[in-house]
Amino acid sequence: MNIGWTPRASSPPPPHPSPGTAAGPAPVGGGFAPSGLSIRQRLVLIVLMAAIPMVLLSVDIVWRLAERERDNNTQAILYAAHSVLSAVEAQLGNYAAVGQALGESPALQSDDLAVFRGEAERAMIGLPGAWVTLISADGQQVINTLLPPGDPLPRAPESVMAGARLAFAERRVVITDVVKGPVAGGPVVGAGVPVLRDGRPAYYLVIGVLADTFRELLNTRQMPQGWIAAIVDRDGNFVARSLDHERWVGRPASQGWRAVMHADGMSEVNSVEGRPLITATSRSSLGWAVGVATEKTVFEAPIRRTMLTAALLTSAVALMSMLLAGFAARRVTGPIAALEAGAVRLERGEPPDVRPTGVPEVDHALFALDTAARTIAARERSLRENESRIAAILDVLPVGVALVDRDGRIIVGNGNYRRFVPQVVASRDEMRQELWEGWDANGRRIAPEAFPSARALRGDPVWPGVELFFRGDDTQPATWTRVAALPFRDESGEISGAVQMIVDIDMERRAEEERRTLQAELLHLSRVSDMGQMAAALAHELNQPLTAVAVYIGACQKLVGSGPLEEGRRDKLGELLRSTSEQALRAGEIIRQLREFVRKGENELRVVSAAALMRESCTLALAAARHKDVVVRLDVDAPGEILVNKVQIQQVVFNLVRNAVEAMETSERKELAIRLVTGRDRMELRIADTGSGLAPEIADRLFMPFVSTKTQGMGIGLSVCRNIIEAHHGRISAEPNPGGGTVFKFWLPLLRDE
């Protein structure tokens, strides 16, 4: 049984030795198990470690040559792609510039289409293979320089009008994708220019160009044999291709290239014919892309030749290294075998057989093994002696001490600990755990996971301890104990267990109970003594309701004896009877409060409302103030709950209020202010009078026994008040009232929500 231990889901541990039992040598074959590489293998590794840097260096040189060749090929393809793209952008820029110039023509702005057609035909002289198409805002062609004037013109295709909507929306030149021209009769592209009039779309002017024009541009680049160049539009369709242009123009490029065409750089894709290519892609800001490629096998052929040469060179060097390692291993394994034999004998607890081997390093190691064997034997004897001494010391301690591991299993415990926990290795019997119970300062029961050992295993030291009650069993009677626990950490600082201490405080608890009984008797005698001084005030308080009862009863007799009771007299009689009942209840309440105050109070603590307790306490204490012309200001409605002995706190309030009233008997101004204030963690009651105040010579000794400011006082009232408040973990004090008189105040801790 371990106090606060929570079982874990783990396999049962092997039994631990009892205190005083010496631990013998470990059995042969246990502990460290040799593993890893042999000496011969390690020598081979040493040779390899010397040869590998040279091999790696040669491989690195060859690899760098191959990479340089790869980089040269890559840069050549990239340069070709950028060069083609520059030529394409320059060509498209010419078309866009001519289109913008024509779009600003005065003839076009004034709708003089005949004059504008002449301007357009003259502009196309410098652009071979190009023509002008003018399209109205509704999609109808109005001018096409490919056809004679007056010929019927078709409507523009939807793909062209989609470009027109984009051009008008963004008010910029739009390069169209490749389409089949309805008038040109073949694949065409164009530069579309939006023509605005008063900020509104008027015409869409397109400089049309046959796709064959861009094929001629590719053919003039004079690329190396086997290279392929292509131009694609925004949708990934071929505008021109240096290989099989007529077959692929207007058709989509391969899926792999369309996936990477929007990013500049190198990529590996398949051609439309299905051949693997190394492709350099260059993307235009106009949305088109240019690709220059070569077949992968052609691109990587020199790299493969270089890598094959490196592999042959590396294999030759590795073979030579292995042969050298085998030769060296045979020369040094003999002395090492002798060292290994000495280590095996030491592991078995036998002295090593020290014989010179002729190798200084090995001979030195054998001598060290012999010295270590002698040292270990001496330390084992010392360890057994120390264990016996520690066990003897633990058994004479008056405190139960035990060491538990991370799983709550008790490793070792002394005799006093076994009074409560019979077995050294803890039983996991849940029923035995239920023999322990404890409560915190607020009277709430402590859960098992909050017991000392459980907290210590989580790294929370519990010192000087927690009071727990052991209900008793066959080995130990019911006993009050104080249990403390501290975390036990290993060399790395991690928690490996806990040290637990159990102190028998049963006799202390009994003495404490006797002290509390005597204190309760003293408090009761003090309340009875106070009642003698309350007699006159209580007589006056009881006289008023009793006199009123007599008057009301006399009035009722007169009403009944004066004749029949008509309705008005019956109502009057009922009112008198109700008043009689109220006065009788008032007198009974005064007597109940008096009996509650005088009777011996129980020592149990209860949770009560601070405001309700202070109001009830002040009601009885203020009885004398009413007929002594004392003006009372009562403010005790602050929120909060406290854990107190109700009768004892009533006695404190009564003493302080009574002293305040008596202090104002000779004062001209008789004002008594009672105020309750609550904060975050405590409540404070302030009782301020306007009396004569405190004499300086007794201010420092006011709460000591037999010190009094009254000529007839015994000097124990304030001392009793201090004992009561401090027993409730509070404080009481007095200070001068700025307006004259004295302020007595005390505070008590509030209960928190948890």
PDB file of C-alpha atoms in Angstrom, residues 8-102:
ATOM      1  CA  ARG A   8      -0.282   2.230 -13.903  1.00  0.00           C
ATOM      2  CA  ALA A   9      -0.893  -0.223 -16.700  1.00  0.00           C
ATOM      3  CA  SER A  10       2.505  -1.953 -16.587  1.00  0.00           C
ATOM      4  CA  SER A  11       3.890  -5.428 -15.978  1.00  0.00           C
ATOM      5  CA  PRO A  12       4.614  -6.461 -12.374  1.00  0.00           C
ATOM      6  CA  PRO A  13       8.144  -5.555 -11.244  1.00  0.00           C
ATOM      7  CA  PRO A  14      10.662  -8.060  -9.858  1.00  0.00           C
ATOM      8  CA  PRO A  15      10.865  -8.149  -6.030  1.00  0.00           C
ATOM      9  CA  HIS A  16      13.226  -5.646  -4.438  1.00  0.00           C
ATOM     10  CA  PRO A  17      15.613  -6.640  -1.631  1.00  0.00           C
ATOM     11  CA  SER A  18      14.610  -5.810   1.939  1.00  0.00           C
ATOM     12  CA  PRO A  19      16.687  -3.338   4.012  1.00  0.00           C
ATOM     13  CA  GLY A  20      19.938  -4.869   5.123  1.00  0.00           C
ATOM     14  CA  THR A  21      20.021  -7.506   2.384  1.00  0.00           C
ATOM     15  CA  ALA A  22      23.267  -7.310   0.432  1.00  0.00           C
ATOM     16  CA  ALA A  23      22.997  -7.419  -3.328  1.00  0.00           C
ATOM     17  CA  GLY A  24      25.251 -10.149  -4.755  1.00  0.00           C
ATOM     18  CA  PRO A  25      27.111 -10.019  -8.054  1.00  0.00           C
ATOM     19  CA  ALA A  26      25.087 -10.040 -11.220  1.00  0.00           C
ATOM     20  CA  PRO A  27      24.672 -13.501 -12.766  1.00  0.00           C
ATOM     21  CA  VAL A  28      27.014 -14.420 -15.603  1.00  0.00           C
ATOM     22  CA  GLY A  29      25.495 -13.607 -18.965  1.00  0.00           C
ATOM     23  CA  GLY A  30      23.423 -10.670 -17.699  1.00  0.00           C
ATOM     24  CA  GLY A  31      24.145  -6.970 -18.045  1.00  0.00           C
ATOM     25  CA  PHE A  32      26.232  -5.772 -20.991  1.00  0.00           C
ATOM     26  CA  ALA A  33      26.037  -7.928 -24.111  1.00  0.00           C
ATOM     27  CA  PRO A  34      28.974  -7.450 -26.559  1.00  0.00           C
ATOM     28  CA  SER A  35      27.825  -6.319 -29.976  1.00  0.00           C
ATOM     29  CA  GLY A  36      29.074  -4.377 -32.963  1.00  0.00           C
ATOM     30  CA  LEU A  37      31.971  -4.839 -35.358  1.00  0.00           C
ATOM     31  CA  SER A  38      35.013  -7.007 -34.752  1.00  0.00           C
ATOM     32  CA  ILE A  39      38.570  -5.654 -34.728  1.00  0.00           C
ATOM     33  CA  ARG A  40      39.200  -7.031 -38.224  1.00  0.00           C
ATOM     34  CA  GLN A  41      36.095  -5.293 -39.505  1.00  0.00           C
ATOM     35  CA  ARG A  42      37.099  -2.077 -37.798  1.00  0.00           C
ATOM     36  CA  LEU A  43      40.526  -2.178 -39.441  1.00  0.00           C
ATOM     37  CA  VAL A  44      38.854  -2.608 -42.788  1.00  0.00           C
ATOM     38  CA  LEU A  45      36.748   0.445 -41.988  1.00  0.00           C
ATOM     39  CA  ILE A  46      39.863   2.443 -41.078  1.00  0.00           C
ATOM     40  CA  VAL A  47      41.439   1.681 -44.455  1.00  0.00           C
ATOM     41  CA  LEU A  48      38.195   2.489 -46.189  1.00  0.00           C
ATOM     42  CA  MET A  49      37.962   5.754 -44.292  1.00  0.00           C
ATOM     43  CA  ALA A  50      41.386   6.685 -45.661  1.00  0.00           C
ATOM     44  CA  ALA A  51      40.537   5.618 -49.202  1.00  0.00           C
ATOM     45  CA  ILE A  52      37.018   6.974 -49.380  1.00  0.00           C
ATOM     46  CA  PRO A  53      38.046  10.680 -49.358  1.00  0.00           C
ATOM     47  CA  MET A  54      40.240  10.072 -52.421  1.00  0.00           C
ATOM     48  CA  VAL A  55      37.467   8.180 -54.144  1.00  0.00           C
ATOM     49  CA  LEU A  56      34.990  10.893 -53.263  1.00  0.00           C
ATOM     50  CA  LEU A  57      37.365  13.537 -54.551  1.00  0.00           C
ATOM     51  CA  SER A  58      37.740  11.783 -57.908  1.00  0.00           C
ATOM     52  CA  VAL A  59      33.999  11.266 -58.125  1.00  0.00           C
ATOM     53  CA  ASP A  60      33.462  14.917 -57.260  1.00  0.00           C
ATOM     54  CA  ILE A  61      35.793  16.045 -60.046  1.00  0.00           C
ATOM     55  CA  VAL A  62      34.082  13.848 -62.622  1.00  0.00           C
ATOM     56  CA  TRP A  63      30.691  14.901 -61.331  1.00  0.00           C
ATOM     57  CA  ARG A  64      31.618  18.560 -61.641  1.00  0.00           C
ATOM     58  CA  LEU A  65      32.735  18.015 -65.228  1.00  0.00           C
ATOM     59  CA  ALA A  66      29.467  16.297 -66.005  1.00  0.00           C
ATOM     60  CA  GLU A  67      27.521  19.066 -64.293  1.00  0.00           C
ATOM     61  CA  ARG A  68      29.434  21.693 -66.207  1.00  0.00           C
ATOM     62  CA  GLU A  69      28.561  19.974 -69.478  1.00  0.00           C
ATOM     63  CA  ARG A  70      24.966  19.731 -68.356  1.00  0.00           C
ATOM     64  CA  ASP A  71      24.971  23.435 -67.425  1.00  0.00           C
ATOM     65  CA  ASN A  72      26.470  24.408 -70.792  1.00  0.00           C
ATOM     66  CA  ASN A  73      23.785  22.472 -72.667  1.00  0.00           C
ATOM     67  CA  THR A  74      21.126  23.932 -70.399  1.00  0.00           C
ATOM     68  CA  GLN A  75      22.340  27.498 -70.879  1.00  0.00           C
ATOM     69  CA  ALA A  76      22.466  27.029 -74.657  1.00  0.00           C
ATOM     70  CA  ILE A  77      18.880  25.789 -74.786  1.00  0.00           C
ATOM     71  CA  LEU A  78      17.707  28.527 -72.405  1.00  0.00           C
ATOM     72  CA  TYR A  79      19.466  31.190 -74.469  1.00  0.00           C
ATOM     73  CA  ALA A  80      17.882  29.863 -77.651  1.00  0.00           C
ATOM     74  CA  ALA A  81      14.426  29.952 -76.022  1.00  0.00           C
ATOM     75  CA  HIS A  82      14.930  33.547 -74.789  1.00  0.00           C
ATOM     76  CA  SER A  83      16.243  34.567 -78.233  1.00  0.00           C
ATOM     77  CA  VAL A  84      13.196  33.137 -80.025  1.00  0.00           C
ATOM     78  CA  LEU A  85      10.894  34.771 -77.466  1.00  0.00           C
ATOM     79  CA  SER A  86      12.547  38.153 -78.008  1.00  0.00           C
ATOM     80  CA  ALA A  87      12.028  37.859 -81.765  1.00  0.00           C
ATOM     81  CA  VAL A  88       8.381  36.823 -81.292  1.00  0.00           C
ATOM     82  CA  GLU A  89       7.704  39.689 -78.870  1.00  0.00           C
ATOM     83  CA  ALA A  90       9.388  42.153 -81.263  1.00  0.00           C
ATOM     84  CA  GLN A  91       7.226  40.922 -84.138  1.00  0.00           C
ATOM     85  CA  LEU A  92       4.050  41.112 -82.066  1.00  0.00           C
ATOM     86  CA  GLY A  93       5.128  44.539 -80.801  1.00  0.00           C
ATOM     87  CA  ASN A  94       5.303  45.785 -84.391  1.00  0.00           C
ATOM     88  CA  TYR A  95       1.776  44.544 -85.070  1.00  0.00           C
ATOM     89  CA  ALA A  96       0.495  46.107 -81.852  1.00  0.00           C
ATOM     90  CA  ALA A  97       2.163  49.459 -82.585  1.00  0.00           C
ATOM     91  CA  VAL A  98       0.700  49.638 -86.120  1.00  0.00           C
ATOM     92  CA  GLY A  99      -2.706  48.650 -84.759  1.00  0.00           C
ATOM     93  CA  GLN A 100      -2.606  51.375 -82.094  1.00  0.00           C
ATOM     94  CA  ALA A 101      -1.603  53.964 -84.681  1.00  0.00           C
ATOM     95  CA  LEU A 102      -4.469  52.957 -86.967  1.00  0.00           C
TER      96      LEU A 102
END
